[in-house]
Coordinates of C-alpha atoms in Angstrom, one line a residue:
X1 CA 280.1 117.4 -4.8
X2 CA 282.7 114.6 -4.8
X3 CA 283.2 113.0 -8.1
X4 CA 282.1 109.7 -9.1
X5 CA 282.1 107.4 -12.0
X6 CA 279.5 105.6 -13.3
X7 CA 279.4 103.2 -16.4
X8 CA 277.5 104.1 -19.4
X9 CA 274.3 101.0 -19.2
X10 CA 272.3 101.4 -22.8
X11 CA 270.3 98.7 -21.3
X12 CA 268.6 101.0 -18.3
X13 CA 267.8 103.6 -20.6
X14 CA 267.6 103.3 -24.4
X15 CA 263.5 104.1 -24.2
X16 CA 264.0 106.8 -22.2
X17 CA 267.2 109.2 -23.8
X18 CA 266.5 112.2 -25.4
X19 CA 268.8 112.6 -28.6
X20 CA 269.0 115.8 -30.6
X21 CA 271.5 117.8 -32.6
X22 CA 273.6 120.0 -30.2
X23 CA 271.2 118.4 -27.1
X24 CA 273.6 116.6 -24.6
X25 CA 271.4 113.0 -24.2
X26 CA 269.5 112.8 -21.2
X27 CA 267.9 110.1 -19.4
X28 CA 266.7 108.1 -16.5
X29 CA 269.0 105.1 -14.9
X30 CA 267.6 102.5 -13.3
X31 CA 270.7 101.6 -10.9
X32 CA 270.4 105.1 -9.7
X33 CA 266.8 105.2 -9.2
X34 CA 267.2 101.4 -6.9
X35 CA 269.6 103.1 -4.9
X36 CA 268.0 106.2 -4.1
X37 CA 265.0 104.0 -3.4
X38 CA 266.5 102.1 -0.8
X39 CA 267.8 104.9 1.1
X40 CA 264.8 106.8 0.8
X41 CA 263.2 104.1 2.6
X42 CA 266.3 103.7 4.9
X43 CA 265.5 107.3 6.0
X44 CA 268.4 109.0 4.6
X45 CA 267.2 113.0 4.6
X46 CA 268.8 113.5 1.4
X47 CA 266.6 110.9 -0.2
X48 CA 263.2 112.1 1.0
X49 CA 263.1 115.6 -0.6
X50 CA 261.9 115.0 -3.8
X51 CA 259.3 117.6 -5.2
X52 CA 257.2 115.1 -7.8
X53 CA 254.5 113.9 -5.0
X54 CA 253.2 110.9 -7.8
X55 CA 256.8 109.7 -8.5
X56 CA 257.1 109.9 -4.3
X57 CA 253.9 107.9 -4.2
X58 CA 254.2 105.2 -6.3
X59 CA 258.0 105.2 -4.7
X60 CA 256.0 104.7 -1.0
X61 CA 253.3 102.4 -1.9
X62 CA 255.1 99.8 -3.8
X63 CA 258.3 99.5 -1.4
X64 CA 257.0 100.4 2.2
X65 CA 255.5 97.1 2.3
X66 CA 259.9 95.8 2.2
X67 CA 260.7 98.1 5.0
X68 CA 262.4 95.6 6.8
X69 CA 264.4 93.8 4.1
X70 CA 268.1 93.4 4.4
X71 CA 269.0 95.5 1.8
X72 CA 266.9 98.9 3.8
X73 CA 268.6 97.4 7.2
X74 CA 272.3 97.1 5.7
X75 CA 271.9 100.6 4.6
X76 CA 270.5 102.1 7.8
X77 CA 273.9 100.4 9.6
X78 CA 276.0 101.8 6.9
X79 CA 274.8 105.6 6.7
X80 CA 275.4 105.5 10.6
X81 CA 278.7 103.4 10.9
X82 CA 280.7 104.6 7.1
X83 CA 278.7 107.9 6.7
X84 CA 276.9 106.5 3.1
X85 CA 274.7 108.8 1.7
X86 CA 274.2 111.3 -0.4
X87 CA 277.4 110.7 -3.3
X88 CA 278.4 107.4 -1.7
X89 CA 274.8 106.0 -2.8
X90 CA 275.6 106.9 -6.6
X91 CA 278.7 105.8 -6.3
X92 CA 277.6 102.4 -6.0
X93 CA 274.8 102.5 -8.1
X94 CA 277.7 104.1 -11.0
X95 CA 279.7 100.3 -10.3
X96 CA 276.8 98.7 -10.5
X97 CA 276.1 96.0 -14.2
X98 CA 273.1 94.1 -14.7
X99 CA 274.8 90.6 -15.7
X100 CA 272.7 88.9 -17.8
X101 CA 270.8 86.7 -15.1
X102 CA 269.1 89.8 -14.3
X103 CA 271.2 90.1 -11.2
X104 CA 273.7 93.2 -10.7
X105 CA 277.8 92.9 -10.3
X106 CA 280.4 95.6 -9.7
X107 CA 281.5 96.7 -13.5
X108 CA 284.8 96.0 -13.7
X109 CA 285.5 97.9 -17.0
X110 CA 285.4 101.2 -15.2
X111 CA 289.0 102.2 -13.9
X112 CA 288.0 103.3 -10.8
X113 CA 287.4 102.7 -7.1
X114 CA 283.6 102.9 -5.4
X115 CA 283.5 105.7 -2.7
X116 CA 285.9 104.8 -0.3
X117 CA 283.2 104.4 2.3
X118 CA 282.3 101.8 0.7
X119 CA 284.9 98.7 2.2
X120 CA 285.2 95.7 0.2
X121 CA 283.3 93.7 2.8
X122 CA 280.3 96.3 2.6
X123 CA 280.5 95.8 -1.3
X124 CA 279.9 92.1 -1.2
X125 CA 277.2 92.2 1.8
X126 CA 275.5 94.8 0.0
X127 CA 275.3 93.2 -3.3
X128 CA 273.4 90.0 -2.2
X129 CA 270.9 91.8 -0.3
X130 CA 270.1 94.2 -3.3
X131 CA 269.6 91.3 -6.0
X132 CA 266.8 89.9 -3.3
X133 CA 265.7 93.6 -3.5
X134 CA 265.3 93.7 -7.1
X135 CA 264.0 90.7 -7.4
X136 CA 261.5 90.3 -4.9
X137 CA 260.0 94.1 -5.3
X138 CA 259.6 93.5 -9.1
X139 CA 262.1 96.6 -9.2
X140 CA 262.3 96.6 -12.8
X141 CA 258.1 96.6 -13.3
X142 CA 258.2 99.8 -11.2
X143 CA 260.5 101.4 -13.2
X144 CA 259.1 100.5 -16.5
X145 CA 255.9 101.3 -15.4
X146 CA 257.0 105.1 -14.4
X147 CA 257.8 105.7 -17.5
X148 CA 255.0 108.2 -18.1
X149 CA 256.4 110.6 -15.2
X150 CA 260.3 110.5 -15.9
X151 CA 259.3 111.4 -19.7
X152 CA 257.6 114.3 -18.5
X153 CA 260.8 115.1 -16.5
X154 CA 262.9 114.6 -19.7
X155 CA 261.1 116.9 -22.0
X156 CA 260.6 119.7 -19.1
X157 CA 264.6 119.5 -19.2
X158 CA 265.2 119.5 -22.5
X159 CA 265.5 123.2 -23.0
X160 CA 268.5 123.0 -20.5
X161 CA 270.0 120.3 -21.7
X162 CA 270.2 121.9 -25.5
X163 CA 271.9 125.2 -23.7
X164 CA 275.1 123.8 -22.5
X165 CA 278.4 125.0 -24.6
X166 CA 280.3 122.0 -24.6
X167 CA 283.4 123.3 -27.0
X168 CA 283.7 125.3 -24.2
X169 CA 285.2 122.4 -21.8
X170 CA 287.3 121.5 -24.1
X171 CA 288.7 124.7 -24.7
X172 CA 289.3 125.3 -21.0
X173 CA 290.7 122.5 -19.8
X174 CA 292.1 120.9 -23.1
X175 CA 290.8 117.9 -22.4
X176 CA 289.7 116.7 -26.4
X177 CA 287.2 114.6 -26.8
X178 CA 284.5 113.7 -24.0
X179 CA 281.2 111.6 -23.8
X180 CA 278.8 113.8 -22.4
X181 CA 275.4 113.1 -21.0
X182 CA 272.7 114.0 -18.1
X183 CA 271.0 111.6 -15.6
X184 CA 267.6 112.6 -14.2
X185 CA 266.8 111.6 -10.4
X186 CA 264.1 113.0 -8.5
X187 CA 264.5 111.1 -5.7
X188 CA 268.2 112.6 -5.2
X189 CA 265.6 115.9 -3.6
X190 CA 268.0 118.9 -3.3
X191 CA 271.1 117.5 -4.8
X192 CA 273.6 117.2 -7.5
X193 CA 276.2 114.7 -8.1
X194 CA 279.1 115.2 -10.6
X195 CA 280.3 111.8 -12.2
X196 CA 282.8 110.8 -14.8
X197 CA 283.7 107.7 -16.3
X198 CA 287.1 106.5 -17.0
X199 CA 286.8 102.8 -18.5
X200 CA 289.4 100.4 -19.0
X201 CA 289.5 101.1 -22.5
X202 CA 290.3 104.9 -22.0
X203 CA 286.5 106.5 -23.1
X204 CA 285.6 109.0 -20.9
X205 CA 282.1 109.7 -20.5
X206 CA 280.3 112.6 -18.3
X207 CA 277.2 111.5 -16.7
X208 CA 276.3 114.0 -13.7
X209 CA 273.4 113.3 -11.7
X210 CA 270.8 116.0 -11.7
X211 CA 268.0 116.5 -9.4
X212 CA 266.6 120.1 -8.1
X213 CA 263.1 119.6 -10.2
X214 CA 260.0 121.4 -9.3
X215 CA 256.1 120.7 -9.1
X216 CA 253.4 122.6 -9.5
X217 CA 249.7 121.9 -9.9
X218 CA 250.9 118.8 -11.8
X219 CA 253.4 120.2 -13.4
X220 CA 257.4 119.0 -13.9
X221 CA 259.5 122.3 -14.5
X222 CA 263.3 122.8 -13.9
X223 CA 264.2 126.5 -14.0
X224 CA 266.8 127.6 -16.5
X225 CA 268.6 129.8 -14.5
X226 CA 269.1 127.9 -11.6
X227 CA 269.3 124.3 -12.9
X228 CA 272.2 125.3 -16.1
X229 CA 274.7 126.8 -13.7
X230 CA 274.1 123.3 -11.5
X231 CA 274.9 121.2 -14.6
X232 CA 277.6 123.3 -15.7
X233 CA 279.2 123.0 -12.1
X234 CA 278.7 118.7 -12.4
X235 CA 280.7 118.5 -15.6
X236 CA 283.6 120.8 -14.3
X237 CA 284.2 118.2 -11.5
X238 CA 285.4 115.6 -14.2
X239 CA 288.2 118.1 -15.2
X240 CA 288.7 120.3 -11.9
X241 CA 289.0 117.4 -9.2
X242 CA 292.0 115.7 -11.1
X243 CA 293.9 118.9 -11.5
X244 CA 293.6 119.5 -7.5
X245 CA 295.0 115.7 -7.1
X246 CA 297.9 116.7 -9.4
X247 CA 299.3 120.1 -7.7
X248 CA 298.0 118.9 -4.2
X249 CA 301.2 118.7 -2.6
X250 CA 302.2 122.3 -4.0
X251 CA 299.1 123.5 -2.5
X252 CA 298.4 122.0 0.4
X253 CA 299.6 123.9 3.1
X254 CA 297.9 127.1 1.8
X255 CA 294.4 125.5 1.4
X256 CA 294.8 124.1 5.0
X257 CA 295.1 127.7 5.9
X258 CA 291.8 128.7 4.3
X259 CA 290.1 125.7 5.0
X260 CA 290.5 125.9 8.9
X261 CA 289.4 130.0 8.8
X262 CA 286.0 128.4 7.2
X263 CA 286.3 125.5 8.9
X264 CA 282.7 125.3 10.4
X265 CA 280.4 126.6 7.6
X266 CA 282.4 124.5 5.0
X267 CA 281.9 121.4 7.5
X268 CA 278.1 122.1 7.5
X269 CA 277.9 121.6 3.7
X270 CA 279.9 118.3 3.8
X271 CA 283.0 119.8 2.8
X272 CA 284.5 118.3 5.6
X273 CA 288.8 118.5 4.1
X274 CA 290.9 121.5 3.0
X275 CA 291.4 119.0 -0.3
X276 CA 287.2 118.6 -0.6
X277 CA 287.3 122.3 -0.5
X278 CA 289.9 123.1 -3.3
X279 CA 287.8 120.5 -5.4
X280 CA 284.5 122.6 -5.0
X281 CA 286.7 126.3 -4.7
X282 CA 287.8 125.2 -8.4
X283 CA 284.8 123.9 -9.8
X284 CA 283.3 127.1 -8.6
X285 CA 285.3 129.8 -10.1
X286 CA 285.2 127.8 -13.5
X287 CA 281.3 128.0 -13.4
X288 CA 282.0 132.0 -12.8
X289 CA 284.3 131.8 -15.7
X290 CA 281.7 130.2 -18.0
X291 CA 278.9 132.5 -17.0
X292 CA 281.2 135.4 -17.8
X293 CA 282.4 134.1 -21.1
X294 CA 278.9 133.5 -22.0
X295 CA 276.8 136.7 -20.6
X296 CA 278.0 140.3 -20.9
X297 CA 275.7 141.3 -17.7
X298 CA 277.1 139.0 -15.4
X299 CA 277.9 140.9 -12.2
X300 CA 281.4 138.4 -11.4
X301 CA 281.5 140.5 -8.0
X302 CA 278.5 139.3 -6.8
X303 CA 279.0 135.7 -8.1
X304 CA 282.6 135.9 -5.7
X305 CA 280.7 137.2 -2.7
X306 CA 278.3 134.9 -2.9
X307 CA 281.0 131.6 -2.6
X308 CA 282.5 133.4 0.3
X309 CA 279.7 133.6 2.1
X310 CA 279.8 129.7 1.9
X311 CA 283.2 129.8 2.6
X312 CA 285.2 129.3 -0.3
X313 CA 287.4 131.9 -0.1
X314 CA 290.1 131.5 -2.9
X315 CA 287.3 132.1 -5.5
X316 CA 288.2 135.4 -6.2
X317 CA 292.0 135.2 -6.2
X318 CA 292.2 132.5 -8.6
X319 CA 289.8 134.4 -11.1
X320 CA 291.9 137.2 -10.9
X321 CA 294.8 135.3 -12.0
X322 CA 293.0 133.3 -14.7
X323 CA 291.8 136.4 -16.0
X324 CA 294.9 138.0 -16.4
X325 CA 296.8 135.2 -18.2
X326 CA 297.2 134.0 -21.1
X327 CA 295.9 130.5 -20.4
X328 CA 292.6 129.1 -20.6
X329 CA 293.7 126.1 -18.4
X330 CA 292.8 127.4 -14.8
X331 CA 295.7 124.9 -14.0
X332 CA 298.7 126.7 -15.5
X333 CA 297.8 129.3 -12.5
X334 CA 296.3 127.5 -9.9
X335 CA 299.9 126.9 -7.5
X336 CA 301.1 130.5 -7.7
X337 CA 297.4 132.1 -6.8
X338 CA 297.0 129.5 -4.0
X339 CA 300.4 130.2 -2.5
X340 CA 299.7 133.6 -2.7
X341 CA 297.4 133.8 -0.5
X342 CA 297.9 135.3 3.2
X343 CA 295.8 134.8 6.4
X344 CA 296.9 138.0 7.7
X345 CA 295.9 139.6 4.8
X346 CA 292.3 137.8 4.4
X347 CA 291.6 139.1 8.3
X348 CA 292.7 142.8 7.5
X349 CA 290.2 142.8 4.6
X350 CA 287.7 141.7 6.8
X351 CA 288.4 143.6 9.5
X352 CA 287.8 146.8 7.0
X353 CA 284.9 145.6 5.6
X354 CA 283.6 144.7 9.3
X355 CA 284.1 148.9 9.9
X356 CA 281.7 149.7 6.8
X357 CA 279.1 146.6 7.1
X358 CA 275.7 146.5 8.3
X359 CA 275.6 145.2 12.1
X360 CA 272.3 143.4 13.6
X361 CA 271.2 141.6 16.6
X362 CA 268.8 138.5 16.9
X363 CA 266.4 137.7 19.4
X364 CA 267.9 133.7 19.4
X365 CA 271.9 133.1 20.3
X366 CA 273.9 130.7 18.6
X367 CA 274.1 127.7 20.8
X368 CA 270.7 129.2 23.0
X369 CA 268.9 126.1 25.1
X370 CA 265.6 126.5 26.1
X371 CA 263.9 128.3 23.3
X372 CA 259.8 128.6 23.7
X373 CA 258.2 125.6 21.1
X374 CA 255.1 126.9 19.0
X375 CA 254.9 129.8 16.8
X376 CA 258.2 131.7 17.3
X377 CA 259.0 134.9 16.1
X378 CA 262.3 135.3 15.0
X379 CA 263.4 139.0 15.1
X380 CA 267.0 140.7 13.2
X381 CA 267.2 144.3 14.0
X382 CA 269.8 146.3 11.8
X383 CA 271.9 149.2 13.1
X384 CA 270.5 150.9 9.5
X385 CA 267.4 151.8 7.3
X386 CA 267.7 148.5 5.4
X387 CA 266.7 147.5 1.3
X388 CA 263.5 145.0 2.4
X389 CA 263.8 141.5 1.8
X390 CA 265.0 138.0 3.7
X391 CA 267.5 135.8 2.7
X392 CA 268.4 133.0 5.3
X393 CA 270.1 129.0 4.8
X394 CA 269.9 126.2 6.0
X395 CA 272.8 123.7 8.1
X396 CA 273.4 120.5 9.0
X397 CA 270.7 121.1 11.5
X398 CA 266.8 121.2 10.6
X399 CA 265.2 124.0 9.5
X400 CA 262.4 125.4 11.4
X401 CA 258.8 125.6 9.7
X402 CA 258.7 129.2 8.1
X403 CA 255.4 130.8 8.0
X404 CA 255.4 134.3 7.3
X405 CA 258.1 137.4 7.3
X406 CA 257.5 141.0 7.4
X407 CA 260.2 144.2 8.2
X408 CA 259.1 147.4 10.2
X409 CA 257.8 150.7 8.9
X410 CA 261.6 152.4 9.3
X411 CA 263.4 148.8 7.8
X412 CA 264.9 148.2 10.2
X413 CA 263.8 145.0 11.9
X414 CA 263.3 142.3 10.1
X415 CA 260.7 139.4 11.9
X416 CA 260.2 136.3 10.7
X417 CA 257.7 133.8 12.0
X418 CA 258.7 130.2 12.3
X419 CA 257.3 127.4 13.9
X420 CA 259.2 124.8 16.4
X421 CA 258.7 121.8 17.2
X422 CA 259.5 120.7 21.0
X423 CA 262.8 118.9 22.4
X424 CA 264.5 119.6 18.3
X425 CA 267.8 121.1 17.5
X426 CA 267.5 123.9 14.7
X427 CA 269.7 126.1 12.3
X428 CA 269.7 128.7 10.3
X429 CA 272.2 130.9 8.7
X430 CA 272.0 134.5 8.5
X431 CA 273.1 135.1 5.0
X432 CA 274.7 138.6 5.2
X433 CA 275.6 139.9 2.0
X434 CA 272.0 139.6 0.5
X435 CA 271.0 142.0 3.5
X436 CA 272.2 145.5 2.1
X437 CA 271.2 148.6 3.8
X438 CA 270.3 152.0 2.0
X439 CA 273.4 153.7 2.0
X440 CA 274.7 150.6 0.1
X441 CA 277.1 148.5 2.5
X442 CA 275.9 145.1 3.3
X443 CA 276.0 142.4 6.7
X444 CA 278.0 139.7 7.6
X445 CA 277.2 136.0 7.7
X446 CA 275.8 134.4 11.5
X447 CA 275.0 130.7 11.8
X448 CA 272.3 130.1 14.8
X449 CA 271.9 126.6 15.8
X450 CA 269.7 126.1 19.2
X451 CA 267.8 123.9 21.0
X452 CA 264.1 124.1 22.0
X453 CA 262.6 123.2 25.5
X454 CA 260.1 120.5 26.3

């Protein structure tokens, strides 16, 4: 995601770090956790996916009683007027200082700007109406008082969090010494937010903000191999965005080129500029380059396929050229492997991998009006005996209730059983490379967004 900064507040979260030998410190913030509050109640999706039903609870019962504060009503007119959500939210909550009164101020030790959907005007508003927030909620009780539940979140992490190679940063991207530490937030649901801190005194301190937790039967679990990758991505944005912001005008014209031929699937991700995209393209081929420096069996040409499938398509071209020089600073080759790249080119390689792929057909067009509401079932049907399994995304559109799945007896229709709701707007995507048919060659990617009938 975008990168934000955030200053380092001992105050928030002394009781709550995790500090071991080799562990990168861990913790809970308390600005983070108010903001993500308020939008949660505000109604921002992004806010309302958390996993830990107590921690969502306790979240509902205290505050719901403050729906209508200004603070929840500034931020409803904010997501829908300036877009503020998902990073925009930390990036507020990563100015924010408790003075102190006990009431919060914009730190101005950090040498950055807020998200710049944040105005200055916003800023101001915003900052009265969340000091009456914090006040009058007892805030801080509430966060003391769920103590018990982040700790459990910090020691189910704490096998992650002692796994991370941080020499290794600084051996890529020579950038010396660096601060480096984790913040834990639930209430963040599906996302991940990579923040750095530049203060006025030079220190610069990693602090991405990590949600993706699970729950179980009671149980807080993140899983290894899906959450280090995550964290590993977060801390490459401190290094990778400012070396896109430095060769930007020798690349620009090239990453326009690749951003408009993903244009659409990029946009449903909120990767909405050709620059947003070479921020995330670049972040993303480092992770590759860690997980291949640290894991003999990591299949690197699955790893590319699956970032074009979301759309970044320079992954693979810039590996190639970081793996064949003598650098270990991806941005000693990053101009010459951009302006290498050819749109005429990328469509002939697609066009020859469009003779040898797997070709289906659904029962539900992209863009179809109309479709029945209830139990739905949503057929693919291959033009090959197909390897079983299902493998489908999600877009900026809802998506539909799954039930159940199941393929044919000769594999090659696949039907999966959703339920839809009336008068909604759904979408999927038809992730094609994880659909590989026996004789080895695999699909291509569809996005269906529809509409169902009264």
């Amino acid at each position: 995601m975008k990168k934000m900064f955030i200053a380092f507040a001992m105050f928030m979260s002394c009781s709550l770090m995790m500090w071991a030998k080799g562990v990168v410190p861990t913790r809970f913030d308390e600005r983070m956790d108010l903001m993500a509050v308020i939008w949660r109640m505000a109604g921002a999706r992004e806010y309302n996916q958390c996993t830990i039903s107590p921690y969502v609870n306790s979240v509902d019962s205290t505050f719901k009683p403050f729906a209508s504060h200004e603070a929840i009503a500034l931020a409803k007119r904010y997501m829908k007027k300036n877009g503020v959500g998902y990073d925009a939210v930390a990036s507020m909550a990563a100015h924010l200082k408790l003075t102190d009164e006990g009431t919060f101020t914009i730190d101005e030790d950090i040498a950055s700007d807020i998200d710049d959907r944040w105005t200055t005007a916003m800023q101001k508003e915003f900052i009265i109406a969340l000091n009456d927030f914090y006040k009058m909620t007892g805030f801080h009780k509430w966060f003391v008082e769920n103590e018990p539940i982040q700790k459990q979140c910090l020691y189910a992490f704490s096998e992650i969090s002692g796994n991370i190679d941080l020499d290794w940063f600084a051996q890529t991207f020579d950038s010396g010494d660096a601060n480096f530490n984790i913040i834990l937030c639930p209430l963040a649901g599906m996302n991940n937010y990579g923040i750095s801190t530049r203060h006025s005194d030079g220190t610069n301190v990693l602090s991405p903000v990590i949600s993706c937790s699970k729950y179980d039967n009671g149980a807080i679990s993140y899983e290894s191999e899906e959450v280090l990758p995550i964290v590993i991505h977060e801390f490459c944005h401190a290094y990778c965005n400012p070396i896109i912001d430095k060769r930007w005008n020798s690349i620009a014209k090239k990453a326009e080129e690749a951003f408009r031929i993903k244009k659409r699937i990029l946009s449903q991700q909120a990767y909405v500029t050709a620059k947003i995209m070479m921020y995330e393209t670049l972040v993303r081929t480092s992770v590759i380059r860690y997980e291949q420096q640290h894991n003999s069996n990591t299949d690197v040409w699955q790893l590319i396929d699956k970032e074009e499938e979301l759309g970044f398509i320079l992954v693979g071209d810039i590996l190639k050229a970081w793996n064949q020089s003598h650098t270990s600073n991806p941005g000693d080759i990053l101009t010459e492997s951009i302006n290498d790249f050819s749109t005429e080119a990328y469509w002939a390689k697609v066009a020859e991998e469009e003779k040898r792929s797997v070709h289906y057909t659904c029962n539900i067009t992209d863009g179809e009006k109309n479709v029945a509401p209830g139990d739905f079932t949503f057929t693919i049907t291959f033009d090959r005996e197909m390897e079983p399994g299902i493998s489908i995304g999600q877009t900026e559109f809802d998506f539909p209730e799954f039930k159940s799945y199941s393929w044919s007896e000769d594999a090659k229709t696949l039907s999966i059983v959703f339920h839809f709701e009336p008068n909604h707007t759904y979408g999927l995507v038809i992730l094609g490379k994880q659909f590989a048919g026996k004789d080895g060659n695999r699909s291509t990617e569809k996005t269906i967004c529809f509409e169902t009938g009264k």
